[in-house]
Short mmCIF file of N, CA and C in Angstrom, two decimals:
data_model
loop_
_atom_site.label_atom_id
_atom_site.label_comp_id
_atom_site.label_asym_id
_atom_site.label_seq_id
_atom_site.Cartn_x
_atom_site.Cartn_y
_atom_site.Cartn_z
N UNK A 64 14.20 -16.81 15.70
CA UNK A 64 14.57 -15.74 16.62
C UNK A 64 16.08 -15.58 16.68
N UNK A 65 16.98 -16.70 16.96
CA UNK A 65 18.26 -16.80 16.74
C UNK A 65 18.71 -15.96 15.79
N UNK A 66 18.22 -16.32 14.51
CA UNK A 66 18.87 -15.91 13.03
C UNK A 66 18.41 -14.32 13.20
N UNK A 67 17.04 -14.10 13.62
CA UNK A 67 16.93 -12.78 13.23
C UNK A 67 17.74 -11.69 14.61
N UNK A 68 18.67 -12.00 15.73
CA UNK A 68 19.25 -11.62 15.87
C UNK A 68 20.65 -12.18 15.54
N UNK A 69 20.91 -12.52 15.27
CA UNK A 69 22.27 -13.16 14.21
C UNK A 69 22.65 -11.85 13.12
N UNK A 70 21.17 -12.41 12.23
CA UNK A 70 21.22 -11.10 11.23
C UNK A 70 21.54 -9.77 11.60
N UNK A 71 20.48 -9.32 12.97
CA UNK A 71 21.21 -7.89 13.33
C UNK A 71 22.42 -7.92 13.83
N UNK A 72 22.79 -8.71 14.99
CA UNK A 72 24.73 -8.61 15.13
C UNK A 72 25.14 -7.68 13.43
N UNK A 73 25.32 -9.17 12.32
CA UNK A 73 26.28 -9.11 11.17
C UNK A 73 26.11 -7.61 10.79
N UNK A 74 24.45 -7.09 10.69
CA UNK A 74 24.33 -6.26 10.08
C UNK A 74 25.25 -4.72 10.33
N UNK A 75 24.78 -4.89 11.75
CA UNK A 75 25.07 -3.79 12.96
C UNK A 75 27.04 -4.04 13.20
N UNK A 76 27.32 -5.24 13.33
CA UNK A 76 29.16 -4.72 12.60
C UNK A 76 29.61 -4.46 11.52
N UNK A 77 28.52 -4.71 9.92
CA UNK A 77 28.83 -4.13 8.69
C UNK A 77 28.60 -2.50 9.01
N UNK A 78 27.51 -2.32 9.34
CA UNK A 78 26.94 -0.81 9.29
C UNK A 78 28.60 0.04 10.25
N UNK A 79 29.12 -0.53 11.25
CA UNK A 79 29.82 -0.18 11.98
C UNK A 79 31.36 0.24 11.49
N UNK A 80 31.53 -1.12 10.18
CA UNK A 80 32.94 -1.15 9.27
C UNK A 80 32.79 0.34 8.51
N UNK A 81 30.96 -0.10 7.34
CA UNK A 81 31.26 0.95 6.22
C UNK A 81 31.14 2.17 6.94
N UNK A 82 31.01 2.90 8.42
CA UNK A 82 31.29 4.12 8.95
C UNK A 82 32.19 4.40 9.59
N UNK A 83 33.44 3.21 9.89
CA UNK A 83 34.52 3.66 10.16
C UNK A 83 35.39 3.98 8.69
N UNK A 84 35.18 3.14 7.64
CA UNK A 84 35.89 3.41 6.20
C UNK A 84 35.22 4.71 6.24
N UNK A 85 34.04 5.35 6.30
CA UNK A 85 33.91 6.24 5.78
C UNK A 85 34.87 7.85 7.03
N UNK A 86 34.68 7.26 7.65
CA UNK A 86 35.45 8.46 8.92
C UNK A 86 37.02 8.32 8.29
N UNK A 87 37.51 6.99 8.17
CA UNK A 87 39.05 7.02 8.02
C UNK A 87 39.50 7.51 6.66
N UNK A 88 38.84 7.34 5.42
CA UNK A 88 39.03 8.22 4.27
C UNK A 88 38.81 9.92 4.28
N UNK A 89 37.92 9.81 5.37
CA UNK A 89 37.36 11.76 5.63
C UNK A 89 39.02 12.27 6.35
N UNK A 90 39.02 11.17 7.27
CA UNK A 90 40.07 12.01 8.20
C UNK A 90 41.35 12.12 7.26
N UNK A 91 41.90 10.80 6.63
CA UNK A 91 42.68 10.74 5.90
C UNK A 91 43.25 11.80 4.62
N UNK A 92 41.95 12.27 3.90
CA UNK A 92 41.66 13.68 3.28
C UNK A 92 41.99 14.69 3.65
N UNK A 93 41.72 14.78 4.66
CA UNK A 93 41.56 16.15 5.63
C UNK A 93 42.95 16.39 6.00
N UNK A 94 43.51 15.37 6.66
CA UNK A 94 45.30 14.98 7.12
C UNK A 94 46.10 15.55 6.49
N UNK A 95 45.73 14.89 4.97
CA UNK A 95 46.99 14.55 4.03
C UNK A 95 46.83 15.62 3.30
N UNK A 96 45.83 16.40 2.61
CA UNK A 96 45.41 17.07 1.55
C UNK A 96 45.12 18.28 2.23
N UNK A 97 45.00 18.78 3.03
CA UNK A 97 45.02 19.97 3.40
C UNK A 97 46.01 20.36 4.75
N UNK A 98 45.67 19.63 5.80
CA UNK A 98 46.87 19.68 6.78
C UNK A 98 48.00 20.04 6.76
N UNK A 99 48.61 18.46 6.44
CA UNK A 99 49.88 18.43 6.32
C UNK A 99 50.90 19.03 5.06
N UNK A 100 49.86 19.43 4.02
CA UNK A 100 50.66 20.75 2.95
C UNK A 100 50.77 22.17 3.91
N UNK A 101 49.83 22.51 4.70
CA UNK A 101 49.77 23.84 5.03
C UNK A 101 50.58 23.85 6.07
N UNK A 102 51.09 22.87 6.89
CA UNK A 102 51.99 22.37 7.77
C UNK A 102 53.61 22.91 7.18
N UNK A 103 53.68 21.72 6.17
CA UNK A 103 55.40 21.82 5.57
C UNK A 103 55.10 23.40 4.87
N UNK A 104 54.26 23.96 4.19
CA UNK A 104 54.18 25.25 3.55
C UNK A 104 54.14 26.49 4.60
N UNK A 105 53.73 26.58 5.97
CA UNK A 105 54.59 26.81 6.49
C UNK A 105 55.71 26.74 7.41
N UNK A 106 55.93 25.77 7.51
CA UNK A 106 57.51 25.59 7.88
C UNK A 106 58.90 26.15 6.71
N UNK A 107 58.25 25.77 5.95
CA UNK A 107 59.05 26.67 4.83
C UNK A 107 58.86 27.98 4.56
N UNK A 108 58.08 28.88 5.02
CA UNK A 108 57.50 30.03 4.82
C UNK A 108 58.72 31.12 5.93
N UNK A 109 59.43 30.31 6.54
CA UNK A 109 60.42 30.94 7.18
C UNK A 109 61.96 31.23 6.11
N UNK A 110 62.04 30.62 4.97
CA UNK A 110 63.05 31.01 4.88
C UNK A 110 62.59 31.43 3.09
N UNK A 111 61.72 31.92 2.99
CA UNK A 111 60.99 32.82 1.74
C UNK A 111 61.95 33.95 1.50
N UNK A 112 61.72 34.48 0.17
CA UNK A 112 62.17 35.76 0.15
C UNK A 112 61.09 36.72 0.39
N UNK A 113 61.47 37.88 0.62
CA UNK A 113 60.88 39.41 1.16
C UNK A 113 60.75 40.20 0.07
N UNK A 114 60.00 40.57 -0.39
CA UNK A 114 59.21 41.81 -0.35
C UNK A 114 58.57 42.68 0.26
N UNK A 115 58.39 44.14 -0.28
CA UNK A 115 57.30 44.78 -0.27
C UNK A 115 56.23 44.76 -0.36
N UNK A 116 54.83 45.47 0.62
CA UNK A 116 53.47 45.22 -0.27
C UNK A 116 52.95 46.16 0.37
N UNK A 117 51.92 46.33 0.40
CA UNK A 117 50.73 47.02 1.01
C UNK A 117 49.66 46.59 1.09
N UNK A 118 48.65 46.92 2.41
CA UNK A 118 47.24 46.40 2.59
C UNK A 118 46.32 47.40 1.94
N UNK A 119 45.56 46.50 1.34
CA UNK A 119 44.41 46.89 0.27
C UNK A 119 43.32 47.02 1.50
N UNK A 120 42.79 46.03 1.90
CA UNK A 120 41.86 45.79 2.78
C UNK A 120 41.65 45.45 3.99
N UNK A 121 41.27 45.74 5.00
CA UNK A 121 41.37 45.34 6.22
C UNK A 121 40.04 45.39 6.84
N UNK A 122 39.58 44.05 7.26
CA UNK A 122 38.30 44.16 7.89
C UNK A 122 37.88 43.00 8.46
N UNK A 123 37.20 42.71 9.98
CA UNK A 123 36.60 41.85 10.02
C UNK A 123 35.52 41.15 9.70
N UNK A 124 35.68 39.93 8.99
CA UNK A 124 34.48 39.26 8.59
C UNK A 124 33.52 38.59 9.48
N UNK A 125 32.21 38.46 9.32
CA UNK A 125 31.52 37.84 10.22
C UNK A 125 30.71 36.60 9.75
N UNK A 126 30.45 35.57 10.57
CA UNK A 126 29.82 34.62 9.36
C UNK A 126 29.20 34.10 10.48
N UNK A 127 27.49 34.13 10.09
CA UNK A 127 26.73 33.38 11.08
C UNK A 127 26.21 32.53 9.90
N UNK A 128 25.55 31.11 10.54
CA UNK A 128 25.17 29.91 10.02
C UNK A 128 23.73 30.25 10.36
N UNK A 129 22.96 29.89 8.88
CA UNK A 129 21.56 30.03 8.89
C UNK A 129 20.95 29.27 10.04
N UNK A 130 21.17 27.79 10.31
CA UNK A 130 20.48 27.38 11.29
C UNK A 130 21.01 27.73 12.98
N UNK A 131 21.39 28.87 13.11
CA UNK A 131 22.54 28.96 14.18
C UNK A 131 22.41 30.53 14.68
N UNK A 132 22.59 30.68 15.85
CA UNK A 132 22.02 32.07 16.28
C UNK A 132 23.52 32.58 16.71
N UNK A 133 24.61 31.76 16.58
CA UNK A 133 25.90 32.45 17.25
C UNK A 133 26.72 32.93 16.06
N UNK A 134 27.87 33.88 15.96
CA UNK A 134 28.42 34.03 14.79
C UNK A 134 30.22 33.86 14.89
N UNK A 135 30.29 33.70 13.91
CA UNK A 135 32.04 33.34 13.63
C UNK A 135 32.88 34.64 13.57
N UNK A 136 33.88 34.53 13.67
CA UNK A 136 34.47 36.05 13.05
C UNK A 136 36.02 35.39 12.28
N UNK A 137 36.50 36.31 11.50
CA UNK A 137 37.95 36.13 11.14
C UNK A 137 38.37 37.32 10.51
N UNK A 138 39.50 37.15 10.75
CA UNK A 138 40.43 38.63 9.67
C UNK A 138 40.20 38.32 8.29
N UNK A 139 39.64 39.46 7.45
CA UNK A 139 40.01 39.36 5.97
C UNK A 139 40.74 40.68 5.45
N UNK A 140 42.14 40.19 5.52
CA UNK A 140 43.08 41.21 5.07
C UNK A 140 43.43 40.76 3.94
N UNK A 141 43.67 42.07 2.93
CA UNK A 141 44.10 41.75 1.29
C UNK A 141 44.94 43.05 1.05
N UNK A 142 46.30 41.97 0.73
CA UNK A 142 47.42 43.05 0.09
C UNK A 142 48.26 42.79 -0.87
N UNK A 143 48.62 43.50 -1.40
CA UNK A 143 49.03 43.60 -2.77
C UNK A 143 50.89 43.89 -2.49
N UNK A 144 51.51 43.08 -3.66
CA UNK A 144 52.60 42.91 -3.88
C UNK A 144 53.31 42.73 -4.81
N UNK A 145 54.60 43.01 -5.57
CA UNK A 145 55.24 42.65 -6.73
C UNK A 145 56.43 41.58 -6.60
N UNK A 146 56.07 41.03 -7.32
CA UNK A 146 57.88 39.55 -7.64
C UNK A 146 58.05 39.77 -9.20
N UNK A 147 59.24 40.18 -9.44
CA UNK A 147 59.61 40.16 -10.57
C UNK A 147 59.11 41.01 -11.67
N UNK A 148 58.58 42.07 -11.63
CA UNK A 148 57.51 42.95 -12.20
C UNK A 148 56.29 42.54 -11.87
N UNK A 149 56.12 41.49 -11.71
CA UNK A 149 54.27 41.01 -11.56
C UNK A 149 53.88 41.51 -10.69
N UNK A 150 52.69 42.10 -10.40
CA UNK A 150 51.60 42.31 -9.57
C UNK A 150 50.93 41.21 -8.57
N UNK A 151 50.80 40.63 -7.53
CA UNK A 151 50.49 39.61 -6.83
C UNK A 151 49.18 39.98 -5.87
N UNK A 152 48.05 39.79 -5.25
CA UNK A 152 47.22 39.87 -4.15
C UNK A 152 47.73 38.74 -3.66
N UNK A 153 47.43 38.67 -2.34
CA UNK A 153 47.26 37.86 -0.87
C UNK A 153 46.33 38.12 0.00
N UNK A 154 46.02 36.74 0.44
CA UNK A 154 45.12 37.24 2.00
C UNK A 154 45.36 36.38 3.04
N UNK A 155 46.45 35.49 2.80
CA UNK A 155 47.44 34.58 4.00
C UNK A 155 47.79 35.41 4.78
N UNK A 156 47.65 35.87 6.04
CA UNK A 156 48.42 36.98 7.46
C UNK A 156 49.60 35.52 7.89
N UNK A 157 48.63 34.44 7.63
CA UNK A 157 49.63 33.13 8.67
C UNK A 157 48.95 32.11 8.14
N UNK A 158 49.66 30.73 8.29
CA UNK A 158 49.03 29.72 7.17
C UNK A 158 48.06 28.96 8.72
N UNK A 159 47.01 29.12 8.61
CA UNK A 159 45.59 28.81 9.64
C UNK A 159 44.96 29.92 10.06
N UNK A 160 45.27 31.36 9.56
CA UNK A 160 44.62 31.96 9.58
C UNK A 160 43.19 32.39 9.29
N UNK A 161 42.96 31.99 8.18
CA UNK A 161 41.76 31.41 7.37
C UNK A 161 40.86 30.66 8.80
N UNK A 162 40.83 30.28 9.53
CA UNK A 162 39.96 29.71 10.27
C UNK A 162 39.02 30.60 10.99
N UNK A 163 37.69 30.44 10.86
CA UNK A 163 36.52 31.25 11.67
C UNK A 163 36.63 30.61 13.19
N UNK A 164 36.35 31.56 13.95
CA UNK A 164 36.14 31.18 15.26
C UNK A 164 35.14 32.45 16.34
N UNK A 165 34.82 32.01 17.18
CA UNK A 165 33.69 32.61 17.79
C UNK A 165 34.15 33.84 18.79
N UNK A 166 35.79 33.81 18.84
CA UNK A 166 36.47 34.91 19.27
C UNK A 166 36.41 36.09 18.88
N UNK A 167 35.73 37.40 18.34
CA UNK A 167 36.13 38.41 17.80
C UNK A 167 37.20 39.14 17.76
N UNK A 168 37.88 38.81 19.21
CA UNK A 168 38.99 40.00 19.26
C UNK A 168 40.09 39.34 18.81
N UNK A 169 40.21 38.20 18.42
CA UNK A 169 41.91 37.79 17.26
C UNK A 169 41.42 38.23 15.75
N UNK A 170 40.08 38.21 15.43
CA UNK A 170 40.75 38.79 14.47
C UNK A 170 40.20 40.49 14.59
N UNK A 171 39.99 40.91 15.42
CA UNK A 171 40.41 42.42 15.49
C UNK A 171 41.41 42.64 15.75
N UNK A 172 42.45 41.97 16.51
CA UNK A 172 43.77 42.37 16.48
C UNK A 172 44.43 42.12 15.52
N UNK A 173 44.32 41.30 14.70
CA UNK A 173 44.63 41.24 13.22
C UNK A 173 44.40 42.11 12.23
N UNK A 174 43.30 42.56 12.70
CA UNK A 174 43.13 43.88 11.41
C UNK A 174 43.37 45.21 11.95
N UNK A 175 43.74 45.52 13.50
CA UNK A 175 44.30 46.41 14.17
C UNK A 175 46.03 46.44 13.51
N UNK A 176 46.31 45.28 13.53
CA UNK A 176 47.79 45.17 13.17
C UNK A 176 48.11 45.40 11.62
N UNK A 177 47.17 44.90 10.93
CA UNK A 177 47.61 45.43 9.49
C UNK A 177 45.84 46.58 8.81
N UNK A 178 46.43 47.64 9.28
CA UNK A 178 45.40 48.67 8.53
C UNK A 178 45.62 48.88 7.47
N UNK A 179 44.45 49.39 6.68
CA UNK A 179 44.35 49.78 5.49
C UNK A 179 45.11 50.87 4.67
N UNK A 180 46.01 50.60 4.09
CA UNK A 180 47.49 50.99 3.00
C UNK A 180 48.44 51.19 4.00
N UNK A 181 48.68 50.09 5.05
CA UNK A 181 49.97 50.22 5.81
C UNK A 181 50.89 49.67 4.51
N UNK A 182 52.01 49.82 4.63
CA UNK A 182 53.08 48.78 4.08
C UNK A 182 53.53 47.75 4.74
N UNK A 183 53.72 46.57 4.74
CA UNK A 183 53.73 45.13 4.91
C UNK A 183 55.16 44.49 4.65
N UNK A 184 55.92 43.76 5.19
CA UNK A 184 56.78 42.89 4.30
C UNK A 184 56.10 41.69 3.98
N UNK A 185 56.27 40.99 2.78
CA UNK A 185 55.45 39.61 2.19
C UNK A 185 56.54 38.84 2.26
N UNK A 186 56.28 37.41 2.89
CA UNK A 186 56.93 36.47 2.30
C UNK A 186 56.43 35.98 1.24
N UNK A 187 57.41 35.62 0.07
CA UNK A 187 56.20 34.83 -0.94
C UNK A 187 57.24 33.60 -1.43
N UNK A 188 56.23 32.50 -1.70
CA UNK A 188 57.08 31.23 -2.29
C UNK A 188 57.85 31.44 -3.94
N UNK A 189 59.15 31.62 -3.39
CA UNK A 189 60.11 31.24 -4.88
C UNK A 189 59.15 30.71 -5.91
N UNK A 190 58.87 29.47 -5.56
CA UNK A 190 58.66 28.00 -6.51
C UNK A 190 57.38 28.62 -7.35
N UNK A 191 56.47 29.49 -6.37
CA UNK A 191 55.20 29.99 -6.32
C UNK A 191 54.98 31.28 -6.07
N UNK A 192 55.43 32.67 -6.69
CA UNK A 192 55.05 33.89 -6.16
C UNK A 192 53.75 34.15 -5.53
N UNK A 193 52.77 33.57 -5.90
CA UNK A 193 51.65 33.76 -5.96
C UNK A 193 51.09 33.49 -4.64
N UNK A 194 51.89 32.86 -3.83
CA UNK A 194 52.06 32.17 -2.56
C UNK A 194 52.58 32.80 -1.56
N UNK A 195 51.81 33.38 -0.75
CA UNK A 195 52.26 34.42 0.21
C UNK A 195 51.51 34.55 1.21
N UNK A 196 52.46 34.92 2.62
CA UNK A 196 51.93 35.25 3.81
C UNK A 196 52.64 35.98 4.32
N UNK A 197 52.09 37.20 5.41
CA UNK A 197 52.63 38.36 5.88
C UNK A 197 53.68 37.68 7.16
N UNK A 198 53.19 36.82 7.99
CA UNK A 198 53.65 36.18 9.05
C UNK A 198 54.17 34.77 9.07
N UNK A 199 55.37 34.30 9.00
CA UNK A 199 56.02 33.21 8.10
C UNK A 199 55.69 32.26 9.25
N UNK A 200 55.89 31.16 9.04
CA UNK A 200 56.15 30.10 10.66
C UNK A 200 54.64 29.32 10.15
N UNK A 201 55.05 28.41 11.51
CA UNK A 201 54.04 27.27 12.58
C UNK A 201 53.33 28.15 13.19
N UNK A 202 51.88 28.30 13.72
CA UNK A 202 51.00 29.10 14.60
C UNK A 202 50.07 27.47 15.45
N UNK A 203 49.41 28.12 16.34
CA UNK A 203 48.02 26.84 16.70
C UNK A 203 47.36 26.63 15.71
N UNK A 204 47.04 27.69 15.29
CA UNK A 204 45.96 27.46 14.48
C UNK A 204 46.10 26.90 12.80
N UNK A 205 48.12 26.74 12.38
CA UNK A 205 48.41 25.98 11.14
C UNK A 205 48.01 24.38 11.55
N UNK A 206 47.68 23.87 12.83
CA UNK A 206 47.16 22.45 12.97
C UNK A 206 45.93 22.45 12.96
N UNK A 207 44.98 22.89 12.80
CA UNK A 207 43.67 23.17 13.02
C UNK A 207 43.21 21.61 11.94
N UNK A 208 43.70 21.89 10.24
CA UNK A 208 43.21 20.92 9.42
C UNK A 208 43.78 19.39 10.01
N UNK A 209 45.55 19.71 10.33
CA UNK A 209 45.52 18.23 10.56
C UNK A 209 45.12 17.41 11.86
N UNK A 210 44.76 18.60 12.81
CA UNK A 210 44.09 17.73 13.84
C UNK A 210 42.97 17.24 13.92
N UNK A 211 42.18 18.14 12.81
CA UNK A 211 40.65 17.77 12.64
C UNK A 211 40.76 16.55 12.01
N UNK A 212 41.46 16.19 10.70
CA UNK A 212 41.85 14.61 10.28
C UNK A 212 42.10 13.48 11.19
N UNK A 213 42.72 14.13 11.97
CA UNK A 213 42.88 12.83 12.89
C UNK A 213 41.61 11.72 13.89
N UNK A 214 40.83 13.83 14.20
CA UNK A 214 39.96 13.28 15.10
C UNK A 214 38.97 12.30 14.16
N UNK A 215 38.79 12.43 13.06
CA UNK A 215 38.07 11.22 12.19
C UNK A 215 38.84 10.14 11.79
N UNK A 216 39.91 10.24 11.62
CA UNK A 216 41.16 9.17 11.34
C UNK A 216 41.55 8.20 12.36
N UNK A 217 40.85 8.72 13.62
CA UNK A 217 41.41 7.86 14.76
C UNK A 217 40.05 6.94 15.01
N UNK A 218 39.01 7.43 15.07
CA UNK A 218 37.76 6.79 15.37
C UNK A 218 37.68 5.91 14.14
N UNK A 219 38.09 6.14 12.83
CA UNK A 219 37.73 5.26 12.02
C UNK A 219 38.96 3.93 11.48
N UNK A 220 39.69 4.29 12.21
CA UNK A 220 40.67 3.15 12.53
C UNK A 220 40.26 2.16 13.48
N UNK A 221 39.71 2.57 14.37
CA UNK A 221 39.32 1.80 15.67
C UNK A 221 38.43 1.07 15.30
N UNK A 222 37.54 1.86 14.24
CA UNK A 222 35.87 1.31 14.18
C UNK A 222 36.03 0.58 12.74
N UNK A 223 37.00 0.20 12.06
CA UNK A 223 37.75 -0.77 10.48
C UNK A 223 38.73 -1.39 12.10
N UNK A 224 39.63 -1.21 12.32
CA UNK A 224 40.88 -2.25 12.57
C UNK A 224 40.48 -3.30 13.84
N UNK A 225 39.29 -2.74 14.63
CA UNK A 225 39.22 -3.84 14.99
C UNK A 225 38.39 -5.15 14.87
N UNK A 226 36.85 -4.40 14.01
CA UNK A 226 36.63 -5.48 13.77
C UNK A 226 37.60 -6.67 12.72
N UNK A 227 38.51 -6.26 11.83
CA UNK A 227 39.31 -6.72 10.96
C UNK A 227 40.74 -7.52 11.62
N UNK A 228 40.54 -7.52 12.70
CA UNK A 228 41.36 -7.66 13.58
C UNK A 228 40.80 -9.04 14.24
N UNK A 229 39.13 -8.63 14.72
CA UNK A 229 38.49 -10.04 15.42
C UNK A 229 38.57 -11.10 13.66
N UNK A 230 38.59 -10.60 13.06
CA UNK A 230 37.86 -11.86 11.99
C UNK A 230 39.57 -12.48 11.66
N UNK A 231 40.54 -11.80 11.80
CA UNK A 231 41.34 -12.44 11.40
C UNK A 231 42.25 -13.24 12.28
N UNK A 232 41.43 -13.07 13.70
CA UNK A 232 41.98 -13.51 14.79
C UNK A 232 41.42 -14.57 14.96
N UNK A 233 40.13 -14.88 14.80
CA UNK A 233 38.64 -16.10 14.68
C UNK A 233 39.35 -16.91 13.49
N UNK A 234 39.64 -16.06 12.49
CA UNK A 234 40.25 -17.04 11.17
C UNK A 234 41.47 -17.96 11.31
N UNK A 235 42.25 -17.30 11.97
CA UNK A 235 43.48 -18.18 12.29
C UNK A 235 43.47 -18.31 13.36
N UNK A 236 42.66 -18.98 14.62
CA UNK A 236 42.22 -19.83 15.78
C UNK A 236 41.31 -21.16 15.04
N UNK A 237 40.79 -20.54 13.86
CA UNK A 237 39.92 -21.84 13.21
C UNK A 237 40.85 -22.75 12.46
N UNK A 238 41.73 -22.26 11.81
CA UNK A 238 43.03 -23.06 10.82
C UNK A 238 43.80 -23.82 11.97
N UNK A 239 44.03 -23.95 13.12
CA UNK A 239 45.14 -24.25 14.18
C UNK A 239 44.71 -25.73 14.48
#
């Protein structure tokens, strides 16, 4: 009886480690690899050069989830621009724009604000023409990726560092 709860303890703090490794690599992903690029990309998006462009498209998108009776909305604006003779599309308004949310009216005011064949100024990245947004800067919604990293990055620190923490604390109380 001992052992066979013994066994569940060990089991039930392994099961507990390999799902905090697995939260702290998700969050870690999420942080590093999407976040915090779209973060410094735009913070730098303030001192871009300018162009011209025009909106191709303007419309709100809607996106409901099959198992799900509520629906998302977001701006999908697409406009067109030149760097250097080239021809360029965009559909960056702001770097977190891209995010669905259950609000309709941000992104109707988004597509209120850029109608279809207004003219536009583009920022676009030097390094990267191809890289462009109508509205340069930090917004709420450019943290959206790296806060979502965290919220898995933090639970799966807690749920790895401390058991790793008791064993190495048990380990060197046993050496003393």
């Amino acid at each position: 009886m001992v052992k066979n709860k013994l066994r569940i303890f060990k089991a039930g703090r392994m099961f507990v480690l390999c799902l905090g490794v697995i939260f702290l690599s998700t969050g870690f992903l999420v942080t590093y690899l999407l976040g915090l690029p779209q973060l410094e990309q735009a913070k730098a998006s303030t001192r871009w050069p300018t162009t011209d462009g025009v909106v191709l498209e303007s419309k709100v998108a809607t996106h409901r989830s099959s198992n799900s009776s509520s629906s998302t909305y977001s701006a999908n604006v697409i406009y067109r621009y030149q760097v250097e003779g080239q021809n360029h599309e965009g559909q960056t308004v702001w770097f977190g724009s891209d995010i669905s949310t259950s609000n309709r009216s941000l992104a109707e005011e988004t597509v209120a604000k850029y109608p279809n064949h207004q003219k536009v100024t583009v920022y676009y990245d030097p390094q990267d023409p191809a890289a462009a947004v109508l509205e340069p800067g930090v917004f709420k919604t450019t943290y959206f990726y790296y806060l979502f990293g965290w919220l898995f990055m933090g639970p799966g620190i807690l749920m790895t560092g401390i058991p790793l923490f008791r064993a190495l604390f048990r380990k060197c109380q046993g050496e003393e």
